[in-house]
Structure formats: structure tokens, C-alpha cells
CSV table of C-alpha atoms in Angstrom, one decimal:
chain,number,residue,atom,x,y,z
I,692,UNK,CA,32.9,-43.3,-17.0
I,693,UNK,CA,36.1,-44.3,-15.5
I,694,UNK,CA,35.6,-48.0,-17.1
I,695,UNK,CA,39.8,-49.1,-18.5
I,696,UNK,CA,37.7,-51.9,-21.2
I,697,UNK,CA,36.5,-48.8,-23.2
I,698,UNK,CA,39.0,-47.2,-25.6
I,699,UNK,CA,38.9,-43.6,-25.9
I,700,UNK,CA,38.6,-42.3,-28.9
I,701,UNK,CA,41.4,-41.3,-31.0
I,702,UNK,CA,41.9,-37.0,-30.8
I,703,UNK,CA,40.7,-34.8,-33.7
I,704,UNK,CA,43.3,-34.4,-36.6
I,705,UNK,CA,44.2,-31.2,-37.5
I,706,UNK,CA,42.9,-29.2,-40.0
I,707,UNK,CA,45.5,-29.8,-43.2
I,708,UNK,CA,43.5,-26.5,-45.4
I,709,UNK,CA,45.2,-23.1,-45.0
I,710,UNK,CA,43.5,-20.2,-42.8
I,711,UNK,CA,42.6,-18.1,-45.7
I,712,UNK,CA,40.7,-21.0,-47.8
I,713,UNK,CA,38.8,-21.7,-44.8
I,714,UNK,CA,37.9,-18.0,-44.8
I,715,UNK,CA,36.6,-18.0,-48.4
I,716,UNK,CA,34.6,-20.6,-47.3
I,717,UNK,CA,32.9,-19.2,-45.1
I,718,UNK,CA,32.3,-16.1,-46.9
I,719,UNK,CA,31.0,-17.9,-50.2
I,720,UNK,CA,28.3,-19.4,-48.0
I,721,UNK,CA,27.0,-16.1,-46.3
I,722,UNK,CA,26.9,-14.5,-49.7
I,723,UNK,CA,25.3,-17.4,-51.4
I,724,UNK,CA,22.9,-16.7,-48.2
I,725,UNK,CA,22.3,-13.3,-48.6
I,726,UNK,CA,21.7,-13.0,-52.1
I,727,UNK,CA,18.9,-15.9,-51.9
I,728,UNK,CA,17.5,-14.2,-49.1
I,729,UNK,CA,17.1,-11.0,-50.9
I,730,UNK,CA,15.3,-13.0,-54.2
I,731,UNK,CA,13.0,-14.3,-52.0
I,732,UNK,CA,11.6,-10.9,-50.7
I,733,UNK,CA,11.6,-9.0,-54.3
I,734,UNK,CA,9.3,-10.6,-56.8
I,735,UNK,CA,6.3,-10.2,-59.2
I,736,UNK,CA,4.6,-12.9,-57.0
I,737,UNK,CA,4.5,-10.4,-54.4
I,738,UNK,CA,2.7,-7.8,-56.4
I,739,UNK,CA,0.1,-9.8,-57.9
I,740,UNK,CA,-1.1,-10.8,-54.0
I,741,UNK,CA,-1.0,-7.4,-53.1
I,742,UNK,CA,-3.2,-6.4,-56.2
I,743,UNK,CA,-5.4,-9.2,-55.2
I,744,UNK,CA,-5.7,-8.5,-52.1
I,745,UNK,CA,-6.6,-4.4,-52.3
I,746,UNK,CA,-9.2,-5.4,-55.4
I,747,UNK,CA,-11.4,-7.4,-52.9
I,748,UNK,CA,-14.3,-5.7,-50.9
I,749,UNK,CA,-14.3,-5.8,-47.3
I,750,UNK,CA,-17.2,-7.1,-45.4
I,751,UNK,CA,-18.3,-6.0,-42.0
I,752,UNK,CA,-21.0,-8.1,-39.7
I,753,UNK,CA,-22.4,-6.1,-37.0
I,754,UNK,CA,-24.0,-8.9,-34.4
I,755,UNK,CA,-26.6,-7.7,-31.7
I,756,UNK,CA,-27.2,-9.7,-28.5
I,757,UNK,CA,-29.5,-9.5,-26.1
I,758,UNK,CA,-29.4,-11.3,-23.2
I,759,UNK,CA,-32.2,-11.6,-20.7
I,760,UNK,CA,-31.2,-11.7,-17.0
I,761,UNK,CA,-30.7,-14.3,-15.0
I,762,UNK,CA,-33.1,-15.3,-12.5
I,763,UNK,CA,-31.7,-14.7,-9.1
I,764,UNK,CA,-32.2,-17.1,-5.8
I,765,UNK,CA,-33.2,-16.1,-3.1
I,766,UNK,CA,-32.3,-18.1,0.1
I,767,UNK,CA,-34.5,-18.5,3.6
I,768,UNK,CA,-33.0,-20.5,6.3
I,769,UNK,CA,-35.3,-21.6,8.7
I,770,UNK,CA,-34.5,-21.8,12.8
I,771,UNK,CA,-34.5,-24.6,14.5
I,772,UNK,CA,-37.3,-24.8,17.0
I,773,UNK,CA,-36.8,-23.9,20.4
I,774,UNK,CA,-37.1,-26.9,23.0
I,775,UNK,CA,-40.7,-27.5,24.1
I,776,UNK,CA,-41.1,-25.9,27.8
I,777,UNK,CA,-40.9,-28.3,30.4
I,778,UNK,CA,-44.4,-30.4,31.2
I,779,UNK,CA,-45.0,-31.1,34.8
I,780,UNK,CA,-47.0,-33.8,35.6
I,781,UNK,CA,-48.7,-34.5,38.3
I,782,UNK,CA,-50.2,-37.9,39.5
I,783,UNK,CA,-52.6,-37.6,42.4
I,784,UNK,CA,-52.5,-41.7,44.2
I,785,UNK,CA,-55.6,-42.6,45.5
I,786,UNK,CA,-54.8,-44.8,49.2
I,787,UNK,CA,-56.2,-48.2,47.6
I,788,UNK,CA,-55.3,-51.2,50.1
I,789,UNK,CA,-56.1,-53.7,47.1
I,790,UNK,CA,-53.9,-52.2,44.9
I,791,UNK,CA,-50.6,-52.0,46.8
I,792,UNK,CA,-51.1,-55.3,48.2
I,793,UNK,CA,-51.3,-56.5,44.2
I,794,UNK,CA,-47.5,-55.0,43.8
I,795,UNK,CA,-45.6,-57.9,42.3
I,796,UNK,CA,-42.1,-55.5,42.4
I,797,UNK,CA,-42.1,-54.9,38.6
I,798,UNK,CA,-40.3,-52.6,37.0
I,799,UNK,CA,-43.3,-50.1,36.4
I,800,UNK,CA,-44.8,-50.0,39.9
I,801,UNK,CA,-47.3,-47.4,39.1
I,802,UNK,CA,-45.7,-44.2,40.3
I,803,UNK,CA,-44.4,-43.0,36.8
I,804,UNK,CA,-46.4,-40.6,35.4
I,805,UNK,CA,-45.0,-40.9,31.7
I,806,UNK,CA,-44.3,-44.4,30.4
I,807,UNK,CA,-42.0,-46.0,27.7
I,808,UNK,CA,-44.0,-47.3,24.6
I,809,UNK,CA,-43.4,-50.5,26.1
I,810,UNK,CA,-45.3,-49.8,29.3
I,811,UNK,CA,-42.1,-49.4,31.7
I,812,UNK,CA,-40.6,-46.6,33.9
I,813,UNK,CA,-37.9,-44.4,32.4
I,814,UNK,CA,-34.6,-44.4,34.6
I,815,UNK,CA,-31.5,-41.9,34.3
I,816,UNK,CA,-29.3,-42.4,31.0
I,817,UNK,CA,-32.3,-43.6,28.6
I,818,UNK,CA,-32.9,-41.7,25.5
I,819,UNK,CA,-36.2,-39.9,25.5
I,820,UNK,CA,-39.0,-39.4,22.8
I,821,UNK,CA,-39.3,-36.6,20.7
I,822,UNK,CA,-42.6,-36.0,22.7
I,823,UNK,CA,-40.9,-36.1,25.8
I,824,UNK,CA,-38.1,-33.2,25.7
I,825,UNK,CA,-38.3,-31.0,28.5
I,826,UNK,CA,-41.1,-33.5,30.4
I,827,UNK,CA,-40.0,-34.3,34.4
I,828,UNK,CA,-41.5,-37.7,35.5
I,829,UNK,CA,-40.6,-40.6,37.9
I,830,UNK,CA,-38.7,-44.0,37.9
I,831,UNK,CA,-39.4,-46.8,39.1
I,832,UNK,CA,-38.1,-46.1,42.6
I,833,UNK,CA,-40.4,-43.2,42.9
I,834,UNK,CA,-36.8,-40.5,42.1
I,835,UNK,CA,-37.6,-37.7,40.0
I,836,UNK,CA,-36.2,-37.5,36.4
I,837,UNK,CA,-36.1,-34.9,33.5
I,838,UNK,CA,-35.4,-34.9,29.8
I,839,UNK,CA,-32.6,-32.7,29.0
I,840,UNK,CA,-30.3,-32.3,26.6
I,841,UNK,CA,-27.3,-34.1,27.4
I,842,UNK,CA,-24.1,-33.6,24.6
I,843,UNK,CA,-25.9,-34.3,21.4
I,844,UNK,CA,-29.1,-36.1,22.6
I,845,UNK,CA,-31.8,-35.7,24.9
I,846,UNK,CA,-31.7,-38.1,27.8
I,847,UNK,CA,-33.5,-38.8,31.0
I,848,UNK,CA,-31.6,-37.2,34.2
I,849,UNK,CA,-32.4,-37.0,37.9
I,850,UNK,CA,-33.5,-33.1,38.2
């Protein structure tokens, strides 16, 4: 606070009283103190509490508990099921002239063996059904494919 508006204030004055009246002083007070202190502790007030208090009866509770045990937990965990062996399947063509010469160049030309539940061929990279996992079929182009599991989810790849 280094600010030269603000006016310090003005030093203490000395003490005009002599040493030894300061002294007495100081002594009055501690024996005004003391002897205070020492009519607080001593009275009849004290007495009668501690008549009081000896000429009551004591009670004592006694308390039983009885606590029934807690019922305890008992955890199972279950496995996960194993993957489904793998299904082959096997699709026996019959040489049909009428057939072949039918073949429009559709996506499901008749040579996959397990179907989307739209009707069309699986090719690598599609996810496959639940009923599917571990099943080896064909695309469209006649390549084999097999659902595996791929990362996190089970997808068609060429086996």
C-alpha cells in the first residue's frame, strides 16, 4: 500500500502512567481473577447436586437381539454355446435341357443350396442368419462360401 493520497496514521503516544502503577494494575486484575475463580468452585450449590445425585437409584436395561441370518446368493453363470458344427450341403443337379435353357442370368441361378429369406444367393461379406453359422453353400457364380465368424459377427467367406 504504497498509495502517497493516504495519510499514515499518527505513531502511538507514550504511556504518561509510571512502571509501578501499571504493575498494580495488572496484579489487581489477576487477584480479582483468582479469587472469583476460587468462589465459583466452593459452594453449598455444589453439595446439594451431589446429594441429589447419590440419593437417586440407578437403572440398568439389559436388551437382547436376535438376528436371523441373511439369506445368501448364490450365483450360476451360464456358457455361451459353442458354434453349431459346420452343415454341408449337398445339391445333386439333375441334366434338365428345359431348365438351363430357362436361365434368365438372375442373381439366384439355382446352384445355391441355402438361400436368403428373400430367395437370393449369399455372396462373400453378407451377414449370415443365426441358423446359418457354420453352414458352407454356394453363390451365385457357383464359388463356395462358409459362415464364419469374422471380428464380431458371423459373415459369409469363400472357404
Amino acid at each position: 500500500m504504497n498509495n502517497p493520497h493516504i495519510i499514515p496514521p499518527a505513531p502511538r503516544p507514550m504511556d504518561t502512567r509510571p512502571l509501578h502503577k501499571r504493575k498494580r494494575v495488572w496484579i489487581g486484575g489477576f487477584v480479582l481473577m483468582a479469587i472469583g475463580s476460587a468462589i465459583g468452585q466452593s459452594g453449598a450449590h455444589d453439595d446439594a447436586v451431589k446429594a441429589a445425585a447419590e440419593a437417586k437409584p440407578t437403572v440398568t436395561a439389559t436388551a437382547t437381539v436376535t438376528a436371523t441370518p441373511k439369506p445368501t446368493v448364490t450365483v450360476i453363470r451360464t456358457a455361451r454355446p459353442a458354434p453349431a458344427p459346420a452343415v454341408t450341403v449337398t445339391k445333386t443337379e439333375t441334366a434338365d435341357a428345359s431348365i438351363s435353357s430357362l436361365d434368365t442370368g438372375s442373381s439366384n441361378s439355382g446352384t445355391c443350396s441355402i438361400v436368403s429369406n428373400a430367395g437370393n444367393c449369399y455372396s462373400a461379406g453378407e451377414f449370415c442368419r443365426n441358423s446359418d453359422h457354420g453352414a458352407t453353400t454356394t453363390d451365385a457364380s457357383g464359388t463356395s462360401i462358409t459362415c464364419s465368424l469374422s471380428g464380431s459377427r458371423w459373415r459369409w467367406t469363400y472357404s
